[in-house]
Amino acid sequence: MDLLSNFRSMLGAANVLTGNDAAPYLTDWRGVYQGAAQCVVRPATTEQVAGIVALCANSEIPIVPQGGNTGLVGGATPDASGKAVVVSTSRLSRVRGFDPENNTVTVQAGCVLQTLQEYCRDRDRLFPLSLAAEGSCTIGGNLASNAGGSQVLRYGTIRELTLGLEVVTADGEIWNGLGGLRKDNTGYDLKSLFVGSEGTLGIITAATLKLFPLPRMTQTALVATNGMASCVQLLIRLQTQIGSSLTAFEVMANECLKLVTSQFPQQHLPFDGSSVDASWFALLELSGSQDREGLGECLETMLGDALEAGEICDANIATSVEQERAFWNLRESITLAQAKGGKGIKHDIALPISKIPEFVEEMGRNLSTTFPGLSVMPFGHLGDGNLHYNVGPSPRFAEDALQRSHDRIYVMVHDAVHALGGSISAEHGIGQLKRGELKRYKTAHELAMMRSIKAAFDPMNILNPGKVI
Ligand code: FAD
Ligand code: MLT
Ligand code: ZN
């Protein structure tokens, strides 16, 4: 039997997609990459995933795992050769078990993040990973890219939320490492290696994840400031005074919010007068089990002090759940607004927080001198030192000119980040987009260790070849 017939008899013909049915799986969310594949398969069990991998391993056929296909670095898109098989986890979407005493949940890899958040909320628990793509990204994709998002400041990235994994390895074997222990020092930490491996070391089929008490209250504020240095001062003030009750601290340059309100006219900035022209806005969230009024008073006092100290120029504390949602909508619409504004260049960088004001000021100046008219629209998770230092086309700098300058702009931004001790990929991963950049900034020793790990886990190089290294 040929490969496709084998897949059809294993999964049913409806779960082996070709032609037009396969097309949506062959391009990425941004529309930057276009690949081809023999077929897209949709297994519903771990055993089926193992069967698919064993068949592919037999003939050395490349496999590209895919979850919600919301990744921003082309990691889930096959190359153009048409040799690969895309393994979609869309039917591996079940929650396998909820354990309220150990505060864990075990879930299949294709479960959509928002579905898992809601499942846990209905059981009075918090699964804290939160990102703007949560309505379509999957737990497997989150794990494979070590997703971050807006709650990392308090709860960490998904690596820190992971207690166990089930993985199909390159030889078609199933590794059951689903134990929910919080302490386990029995040798190398295999699960941490699979998290963030972007489908190059194994296909994650299930995970056991940490849960937290559901916060009883939240307080959310949108703050106008005169610059990034003020945002950093405010962050330090809040962290010093309320510690872990500060669960999110996001920043947005004015240009980002202008773009959101022009692309989505139903959204508005809750400020008037000169505050509308503030250079940077911070969106902050306090949450916990304290009483809402107490924490609200505390937030008012801290913001009042910051206003008096000249750190901020205006602040608006949400007075209803609807208003909280509206503030978050402004923040979470930035990526979509930027995508609607034309293909830009994404820099998902991490820096020591203390260096961010200097970086923003110098890079803004250098870019506008070298590339006059370029539109710089940075935002991000300041609490984690992670900026999305994105640049986009503008009336003076058209999309095709921007794409022609892509590599020069990449080098300029990434060299500066590297010189300040930062990272060229804070949370999106490497995929195909940053493979060249990884080689530029990792040492030969680091690259050699990574290649040895890849060769040990996937000696035939069939798992997501052409990605990461
Ligand atoms: P996919 O895009 O399908 O795949 C991503 C990578 O994981 C690929 O390399 C793929 O091969 C691999 N993979 C997928 N499933 C598996 C599996 N089961 N086993 C092994 N490998 C697998 N990311 C953040 O970290 N923080 C953010 O705040 C954030 N915001 C975003 C906002 C928007 C609007 C968008 C579009 C994206 C955002 N992202 C963010 C990026 C993206 O959503 C995340 O990387 C997400 O974790 C990807 O999940 P996915 O299921 O869509 O994975
Ligand atoms: C976000 O935080 O919204 C995404 O990670 C950012 C992006 O689009 O660069
Ligand atoms: Zn982000």
mmCIF file of N, CA and C in Angstrom, residues 295-400:
data_model
loop_
_atom_site.group_PDB
_atom_site.id
_atom_site.type_symbol
_atom_site.label_atom_id
_atom_site.label_comp_id
_atom_site.label_asym_id
_atom_site.label_seq_id
_atom_site.Cartn_x
_atom_site.Cartn_y
_atom_site.Cartn_z
ATOM 1 N N LEU A 295 -7.692 46.528 47.382
ATOM 2 C CA LEU A 295 -6.672 46.571 46.336
ATOM 3 C C LEU A 295 -6.866 47.785 45.424
ATOM 4 N N GLY A 296 -8.140 48.145 45.219
ATOM 5 C CA GLY A 296 -8.446 49.322 44.411
ATOM 6 C C GLY A 296 -7.864 50.574 45.064
ATOM 7 N N GLU A 297 -8.052 50.692 46.402
ATOM 8 C CA GLU A 297 -7.508 51.864 47.116
ATOM 9 C C GLU A 297 -5.987 51.903 47.001
ATOM 10 N N CYS A 298 -5.407 50.713 47.151
ATOM 11 C CA CYS A 298 -3.950 50.602 47.079
ATOM 12 C C CYS A 298 -3.462 51.064 45.691
ATOM 13 N N LEU A 299 -4.166 50.628 44.636
ATOM 14 C CA LEU A 299 -3.787 51.019 43.263
ATOM 15 C C LEU A 299 -3.929 52.526 43.090
ATOM 16 N N GLU A 300 -5.034 53.079 43.615
ATOM 17 C CA GLU A 300 -5.237 54.534 43.497
ATOM 18 C C GLU A 300 -4.110 55.300 44.174
ATOM 19 N N THR A 301 -3.735 54.837 45.368
ATOM 20 C CA THR A 301 -2.660 55.523 46.091
ATOM 21 C C THR A 301 -1.359 55.459 45.304
ATOM 22 N N MET A 302 -1.039 54.258 44.804
ATOM 23 C CA MET A 302 0.235 54.111 44.079
ATOM 24 C C MET A 302 0.252 54.972 42.811
ATOM 25 N N LEU A 303 -0.872 54.993 42.099
ATOM 26 C CA LEU A 303 -0.915 55.799 40.864
ATOM 27 C C LEU A 303 -0.884 57.292 41.210
ATOM 28 N N GLY A 304 -1.541 57.668 42.325
ATOM 29 C CA GLY A 304 -1.513 59.063 42.783
ATOM 30 C C GLY A 304 -0.074 59.487 43.078
ATOM 31 N N ASP A 305 0.665 58.602 43.775
ATOM 32 C CA ASP A 305 2.069 58.908 44.095
ATOM 33 C C ASP A 305 2.898 59.042 42.809
ATOM 34 N N ALA A 306 2.617 58.144 41.849
ATOM 35 C CA ALA A 306 3.379 58.174 40.590
ATOM 36 C C ALA A 306 3.090 59.460 39.823
ATOM 37 N N LEU A 307 1.832 59.908 39.910
ATOM 38 C CA LEU A 307 1.437 61.150 39.238
ATOM 39 C C LEU A 307 2.180 62.331 39.858
ATOM 40 N N GLU A 308 2.202 62.325 41.208
ATOM 41 C CA GLU A 308 2.883 63.418 41.920
ATOM 42 C C GLU A 308 4.387 63.431 41.629
ATOM 43 N N ALA A 309 4.950 62.210 41.497
ATOM 44 C CA ALA A 309 6.394 62.119 41.219
ATOM 45 C C ALA A 309 6.705 62.420 39.754
ATOM 46 N N GLY A 310 5.673 62.674 38.957
ATOM 47 C CA GLY A 310 5.887 63.015 37.548
ATOM 48 C C GLY A 310 6.190 61.800 36.667
ATOM 49 N N GLU A 311 5.973 60.579 37.215
ATOM 50 C CA GLU A 311 6.250 59.369 36.413
ATOM 51 C C GLU A 311 5.181 59.141 35.361
ATOM 52 N N ILE A 312 3.949 59.533 35.691
ATOM 53 C CA ILE A 312 2.861 59.295 34.738
ATOM 54 C C ILE A 312 2.096 60.599 34.531
ATOM 55 N N CYS A 313 1.389 60.707 33.404
ATOM 56 C CA CYS A 313 0.642 61.954 33.196
ATOM 57 C C CYS A 313 -0.868 61.761 33.354
ATOM 58 N N ASP A 314 -1.342 60.543 33.324
ATOM 59 C CA ASP A 314 -2.785 60.329 33.500
ATOM 60 C C ASP A 314 -3.008 58.851 33.777
ATOM 61 N N ALA A 315 -4.150 58.528 34.406
ATOM 62 C CA ALA A 315 -4.442 57.107 34.652
ATOM 63 C C ALA A 315 -5.942 56.915 34.686
ATOM 64 N N ASN A 316 -6.365 55.754 34.210
ATOM 65 C CA ASN A 316 -7.791 55.452 34.191
ATOM 66 C C ASN A 316 -7.968 54.040 34.741
ATOM 67 N N ILE A 317 -8.619 53.933 35.910
ATOM 68 C CA ILE A 317 -8.828 52.610 36.506
ATOM 69 C C ILE A 317 -10.197 52.099 36.049
ATOM 70 N N ALA A 318 -10.224 50.883 35.515
ATOM 71 C CA ALA A 318 -11.498 50.337 35.004
ATOM 72 C C ALA A 318 -12.491 50.178 36.150
ATOM 73 N N THR A 319 -13.744 50.578 35.884
ATOM 74 C CA THR A 319 -14.755 50.499 36.948
ATOM 75 C C THR A 319 -15.759 49.374 36.694
ATOM 76 N N SER A 320 -15.593 48.647 35.615
ATOM 77 C CA SER A 320 -16.499 47.529 35.337
ATOM 78 C C SER A 320 -15.732 46.463 34.562
ATOM 79 N N VAL A 321 -16.317 45.275 34.535
ATOM 80 C CA VAL A 321 -15.688 44.191 33.769
ATOM 81 C C VAL A 321 -15.627 44.574 32.295
ATOM 82 N N GLU A 322 -16.659 45.271 31.822
ATOM 83 C CA GLU A 322 -16.692 45.687 30.397
ATOM 84 C C GLU A 322 -15.528 46.628 30.098
ATOM 85 N N GLN A 323 -15.270 47.535 31.051
ATOM 86 C CA GLN A 323 -14.183 48.485 30.811
ATOM 87 C C GLN A 323 -12.817 47.773 30.854
ATOM 88 N N GLU A 324 -12.680 46.826 31.784
ATOM 89 C CA GLU A 324 -11.438 46.040 31.821
ATOM 90 C C GLU A 324 -11.216 45.383 30.462
ATOM 91 N N ARG A 325 -12.288 44.771 29.953
ATOM 92 C CA ARG A 325 -12.218 44.079 28.656
ATOM 93 C C ARG A 325 -11.833 45.059 27.546
ATOM 94 N N ALA A 326 -12.417 46.255 27.602
ATOM 95 C CA ALA A 326 -12.118 47.255 26.559
ATOM 96 C C ALA A 326 -10.634 47.639 26.597
ATOM 97 N N PHE A 327 -10.077 47.781 27.811
ATOM 98 C CA PHE A 327 -8.637 48.114 27.904
ATOM 99 C C PHE A 327 -7.804 46.982 27.291
ATOM 100 N N TRP A 328 -8.159 45.729 27.643
ATOM 101 C CA TRP A 328 -7.399 44.585 27.119
ATOM 102 C C TRP A 328 -7.573 44.455 25.607
ATOM 103 N N ASN A 329 -8.781 44.802 25.113
ATOM 104 C CA ASN A 329 -9.003 44.737 23.658
ATOM 105 C C ASN A 329 -8.056 45.642 22.902
ATOM 106 N N LEU A 330 -7.825 46.844 23.478
ATOM 107 C CA LEU A 330 -6.882 47.766 22.831
ATOM 108 C C LEU A 330 -5.526 47.082 22.688
ATOM 109 N N ARG A 331 -5.079 46.462 23.765
ATOM 110 C CA ARG A 331 -3.761 45.802 23.763
ATOM 111 C C ARG A 331 -3.745 44.594 22.819
ATOM 112 N N GLU A 332 -4.796 43.791 22.904
ATOM 113 C CA GLU A 332 -4.761 42.516 22.167
ATOM 114 C C GLU A 332 -5.074 42.686 20.678
ATOM 115 N N SER A 333 -5.493 43.884 20.283
ATOM 116 C CA SER A 333 -5.786 44.107 18.861
ATOM 117 C C SER A 333 -4.571 44.593 18.089
ATOM 118 N N ILE A 334 -3.461 44.821 18.797
ATOM 119 C CA ILE A 334 -2.317 45.439 18.106
ATOM 120 C C ILE A 334 -1.783 44.545 16.984
ATOM 121 N N THR A 335 -1.620 43.251 17.265
ATOM 122 C CA THR A 335 -1.038 42.360 16.250
ATOM 123 C C THR A 335 -1.907 42.330 14.991
ATOM 124 N N LEU A 336 -3.229 42.232 15.209
ATOM 125 C CA LEU A 336 -4.148 42.188 14.068
ATOM 126 C C LEU A 336 -4.128 43.526 13.314
ATOM 127 N N ALA A 337 -4.109 44.635 14.072
ATOM 128 C CA ALA A 337 -4.079 45.963 13.433
ATOM 129 C C ALA A 337 -2.809 46.105 12.600
ATOM 130 N N GLN A 338 -1.682 45.631 13.149
ATOM 131 C CA GLN A 338 -0.426 45.727 12.395
ATOM 132 C C GLN A 338 -0.485 44.848 11.148
ATOM 133 N N ALA A 339 -1.089 43.664 11.264
ATOM 134 C CA ALA A 339 -1.195 42.775 10.100
ATOM 135 C C ALA A 339 -2.056 43.433 9.024
ATOM 136 N N LYS A 340 -3.139 44.108 9.459
ATOM 137 C CA LYS A 340 -4.008 44.781 8.474
ATOM 138 C C LYS A 340 -3.290 45.958 7.808
ATOM 139 N N GLY A 341 -2.319 46.512 8.526
ATOM 140 C CA GLY A 341 -1.592 47.681 8.011
ATOM 141 C C GLY A 341 -0.512 47.314 6.994
ATOM 142 N N GLY A 342 -0.363 46.039 6.680
ATOM 143 C CA GLY A 342 0.662 45.612 5.705
ATOM 144 C C GLY A 342 1.744 44.791 6.385
ATOM 145 N N LYS A 343 2.496 44.061 5.571
ATOM 146 C CA LYS A 343 3.541 43.184 6.130
ATOM 147 C C LYS A 343 4.666 44.012 6.721
ATOM 148 N N GLY A 344 4.901 43.782 7.999
ATOM 149 C CA GLY A 344 5.956 44.520 8.679
ATOM 150 C C GLY A 344 7.097 43.588 9.041
ATOM 151 N N ILE A 345 7.941 44.052 9.943
ATOM 152 C CA ILE A 345 9.056 43.235 10.421
ATOM 153 C C ILE A 345 8.907 43.090 11.929
ATOM 154 N N LYS A 346 8.922 41.837 12.382
ATOM 155 C CA LYS A 346 8.707 41.583 13.815
ATOM 156 C C LYS A 346 10.024 41.324 14.521
ATOM 157 N N HIS A 347 10.248 42.052 15.591
ATOM 158 C CA HIS A 347 11.396 41.784 16.446
ATOM 159 C C HIS A 347 10.843 41.438 17.836
ATOM 160 N N ASP A 348 10.917 40.175 18.169
ATOM 161 C CA ASP A 348 10.391 39.695 19.465
ATOM 162 C C ASP A 348 11.577 39.580 20.418
ATOM 163 N N ILE A 349 11.923 40.707 21.040
ATOM 164 C CA ILE A 349 13.207 40.745 21.753
ATOM 165 C C ILE A 349 13.041 40.758 23.265
ATOM 166 N N ALA A 350 14.057 40.246 23.943
ATOM 167 C CA ALA A 350 14.102 40.355 25.410
ATOM 168 C C ALA A 350 15.368 41.103 25.790
ATOM 169 N N LEU A 351 15.236 41.972 26.786
ATOM 170 C CA LEU A 351 16.373 42.753 27.262
ATOM 171 C C LEU A 351 16.289 42.844 28.781
ATOM 172 N N PRO A 352 17.430 43.091 29.441
ATOM 173 C CA PRO A 352 17.308 43.424 30.854
ATOM 174 C C PRO A 352 16.400 44.666 30.952
ATOM 175 N N ILE A 353 15.431 44.652 31.866
ATOM 176 C CA ILE A 353 14.445 45.752 31.908
ATOM 177 C C ILE A 353 15.146 47.115 32.035
ATOM 178 N N SER A 354 16.232 47.137 32.809
ATOM 179 C CA SER A 354 16.942 48.414 33.035
ATOM 180 C C SER A 354 17.502 48.997 31.736
ATOM 181 N N LYS A 355 17.715 48.153 30.725
ATOM 182 C CA LYS A 355 18.314 48.637 29.464
ATOM 183 C C LYS A 355 17.262 49.074 28.441
ATOM 184 N N ILE A 356 15.983 48.807 28.736
ATOM 185 C CA ILE A 356 14.960 49.035 27.708
ATOM 186 C C ILE A 356 14.804 50.522 27.338
ATOM 187 N N PRO A 357 14.791 51.453 28.304
ATOM 188 C CA PRO A 357 14.649 52.862 27.896
ATOM 189 C C PRO A 357 15.763 53.299 26.946
ATOM 190 N N GLU A 358 16.992 52.925 27.266
ATOM 191 C CA GLU A 358 18.142 53.292 26.422
ATOM 192 C C GLU A 358 17.985 52.665 25.025
ATOM 193 N N PHE A 359 17.571 51.399 24.983
ATOM 194 C CA PHE A 359 17.401 50.714 23.695
ATOM 195 C C PHE A 359 16.351 51.433 22.845
ATOM 196 N N VAL A 360 15.197 51.724 23.471
ATOM 197 C CA VAL A 360 14.091 52.324 22.717
ATOM 198 C C VAL A 360 14.505 53.678 22.148
ATOM 199 N N GLU A 361 15.186 54.453 22.977
ATOM 200 C CA GLU A 361 15.564 55.794 22.521
ATOM 201 C C GLU A 361 16.586 55.727 21.373
ATOM 202 N N GLU A 362 17.645 54.924 21.585
ATOM 203 C CA GLU A 362 18.711 54.885 20.571
ATOM 204 C C GLU A 362 18.252 54.210 19.288
ATOM 205 N N MET A 363 17.497 53.124 19.418
ATOM 206 C CA MET A 363 17.070 52.402 18.213
ATOM 207 C C MET A 363 16.100 53.245 17.403
ATOM 208 N N GLY A 364 15.209 53.967 18.086
ATOM 209 C CA GLY A 364 14.258 54.830 17.376
ATOM 210 C C GLY A 364 15.017 55.856 16.556
ATOM 211 N N ARG A 365 16.053 56.443 17.193
ATOM 212 C CA ARG A 365 16.848 57.479 16.509
ATOM 213 C C ARG A 365 17.606 56.870 15.329
ATOM 214 N N ASN A 366 18.269 55.732 15.570
ATOM 215 C CA ASN A 366 19.086 55.121 14.506
ATOM 216 C C ASN A 366 18.237 54.666 13.325
ATOM 217 N N LEU A 367 17.097 54.070 13.613
ATOM 218 C CA LEU A 367 16.252 53.590 12.515
ATOM 219 C C LEU A 367 15.729 54.755 11.686
ATOM 220 N N SER A 368 15.300 55.832 12.392
ATOM 221 C CA SER A 368 14.703 56.909 11.597
ATOM 222 C C SER A 368 15.769 57.670 10.807
ATOM 223 N N THR A 369 17.027 57.620 11.275
ATOM 224 C CA THR A 369 18.086 58.247 10.476
ATOM 225 C C THR A 369 18.415 57.380 9.252
ATOM 226 N N THR A 370 18.534 56.064 9.467
ATOM 227 C CA THR A 370 18.949 55.177 8.367
ATOM 228 C C THR A 370 17.804 54.877 7.401
ATOM 229 N N PHE A 371 16.596 54.781 7.947
ATOM 230 C CA PHE A 371 15.431 54.434 7.105
ATOM 231 C C PHE A 371 14.337 55.481 7.307
ATOM 232 N N PRO A 372 14.530 56.690 6.780
ATOM 233 C CA PRO A 372 13.549 57.757 7.043
ATOM 234 C C PRO A 372 12.147 57.351 6.601
ATOM 235 N N GLY A 373 11.176 57.632 7.456
ATOM 236 C CA GLY A 373 9.783 57.356 7.101
ATOM 237 C C GLY A 373 9.282 56.017 7.594
ATOM 238 N N LEU A 374 10.169 55.180 8.105
ATOM 239 C CA LEU A 374 9.786 53.871 8.628
ATOM 240 C C LEU A 374 8.852 54.048 9.827
ATOM 241 N N SER A 375 7.860 53.187 9.938
ATOM 242 C CA SER A 375 6.941 53.336 11.067
ATOM 243 C C SER A 375 7.315 52.349 12.185
ATOM 244 N N VAL A 376 7.785 52.887 13.313
ATOM 245 C CA VAL A 376 8.189 52.031 14.444
ATOM 246 C C VAL A 376 7.019 51.913 15.396
ATOM 247 N N MET A 377 6.576 50.671 15.654
ATOM 248 C CA MET A 377 5.392 50.483 16.509
ATOM 249 C C MET A 377 5.640 49.423 17.584
ATOM 250 N N PRO A 378 6.418 49.809 18.602
ATOM 251 C CA PRO A 378 6.763 48.825 19.620
ATOM 252 C C PRO A 378 5.703 48.701 20.724
ATOM 253 N N PHE A 379 5.597 47.512 21.265
ATOM 254 C CA PHE A 379 4.711 47.235 22.407
ATOM 255 C C PHE A 379 5.227 45.961 23.048
ATOM 256 N N GLY A 380 4.602 45.557 24.130
ATOM 257 C CA GLY A 380 5.034 44.261 24.669
ATOM 258 C C GLY A 380 4.829 44.090 26.152
ATOM 259 N N HIS A 381 5.543 43.080 26.645
ATOM 260 C CA HIS A 381 5.349 42.613 28.021
ATOM 261 C C HIS A 381 6.503 43.172 28.856
ATOM 262 N N LEU A 382 6.404 44.450 29.245
ATOM 263 C CA LEU A 382 7.546 45.094 29.917
ATOM 264 C C LEU A 382 7.926 44.349 31.203
ATOM 265 N N GLY A 383 6.922 43.824 31.891
ATOM 266 C CA GLY A 383 7.210 43.106 33.141
ATOM 267 C C GLY A 383 8.171 41.953 32.939
ATOM 268 N N ASP A 384 8.249 41.404 31.726
ATOM 269 C CA ASP A 384 9.172 40.286 31.440
ATOM 270 C C ASP A 384 10.381 40.764 30.639
ATOM 271 N N GLY A 385 10.510 42.064 30.416
ATOM 272 C CA GLY A 385 11.610 42.570 29.589
ATOM 273 C C GLY A 385 11.465 42.177 28.129
ATOM 274 N N ASN A 386 10.228 41.930 27.694
ATOM 275 C CA ASN A 386 9.982 41.453 26.317
ATOM 276 C C ASN A 386 9.251 42.530 25.513
ATOM 277 N N LEU A 387 9.959 43.050 24.492
ATOM 278 C CA LEU A 387 9.326 44.034 23.610
ATOM 279 C C LEU A 387 9.058 43.424 22.246
ATOM 280 N N HIS A 388 7.910 43.724 21.661
ATOM 281 C CA HIS A 388 7.681 43.415 20.256
ATOM 282 C C HIS A 388 8.027 44.698 19.512
ATOM 283 N N TYR A 389 9.312 44.793 19.167
ATOM 284 C CA TYR A 389 9.803 46.030 18.563
ATOM 285 C C TYR A 389 9.517 45.965 17.060
ATOM 286 N N ASN A 390 8.222 46.024 16.735
ATOM 287 C CA ASN A 390 7.794 45.813 15.344
ATOM 288 C C ASN A 390 7.913 47.101 14.525
ATOM 289 N N VAL A 391 8.280 46.936 13.266
ATOM 290 C CA VAL A 391 8.281 48.096 12.358
ATOM 291 C C VAL A 391 7.389 47.766 11.170
ATOM 292 N N GLY A 392 6.713 48.789 10.683
ATOM 293 C CA GLY A 392 5.752 48.538 9.610
ATOM 294 C C GLY A 392 5.938 49.502 8.457
ATOM 295 N N PRO A 393 5.233 49.218 7.360
ATOM 296 C CA PRO A 393 5.282 50.137 6.232
ATOM 297 C C PRO A 393 4.556 51.440 6.576
ATOM 298 N N SER A 394 4.800 52.464 5.800
ATOM 299 C CA SER A 394 4.126 53.742 6.021
ATOM 300 C C SER A 394 3.959 54.401 4.660
ATOM 301 N N PRO A 395 3.210 55.498 4.591
ATOM 302 C CA PRO A 395 3.074 56.167 3.290
ATOM 303 C C PRO A 395 4.435 56.542 2.692
ATOM 304 N N ARG A 396 5.422 56.830 3.565
ATOM 305 C CA ARG A 396 6.748 57.209 3.049
ATOM 306 C C ARG A 396 7.682 56.013 2.855
ATOM 307 N N PHE A 397 7.264 54.844 3.324
ATOM 308 C CA PHE A 397 8.145 53.663 3.255
ATOM 309 C C PHE A 397 7.267 52.462 2.932
ATOM 310 N N ALA A 398 7.125 52.190 1.629
ATOM 311 C CA ALA A 398 6.136 51.189 1.192
ATOM 312 C C ALA A 398 6.536 49.764 1.592
ATOM 313 N N GLU A 399 5.536 48.886 1.549
ATOM 314 C CA GLU A 399 5.726 47.502 2.005
ATOM 315 C C GLU A 399 6.884 46.799 1.268
ATOM 316 N N ASP A 400 6.949 46.971 -0.069
ATOM 317 C CA ASP A 400 8.004 46.244 -0.796
ATOM 318 C C ASP A 400 9.388 46.798 -0.451
#
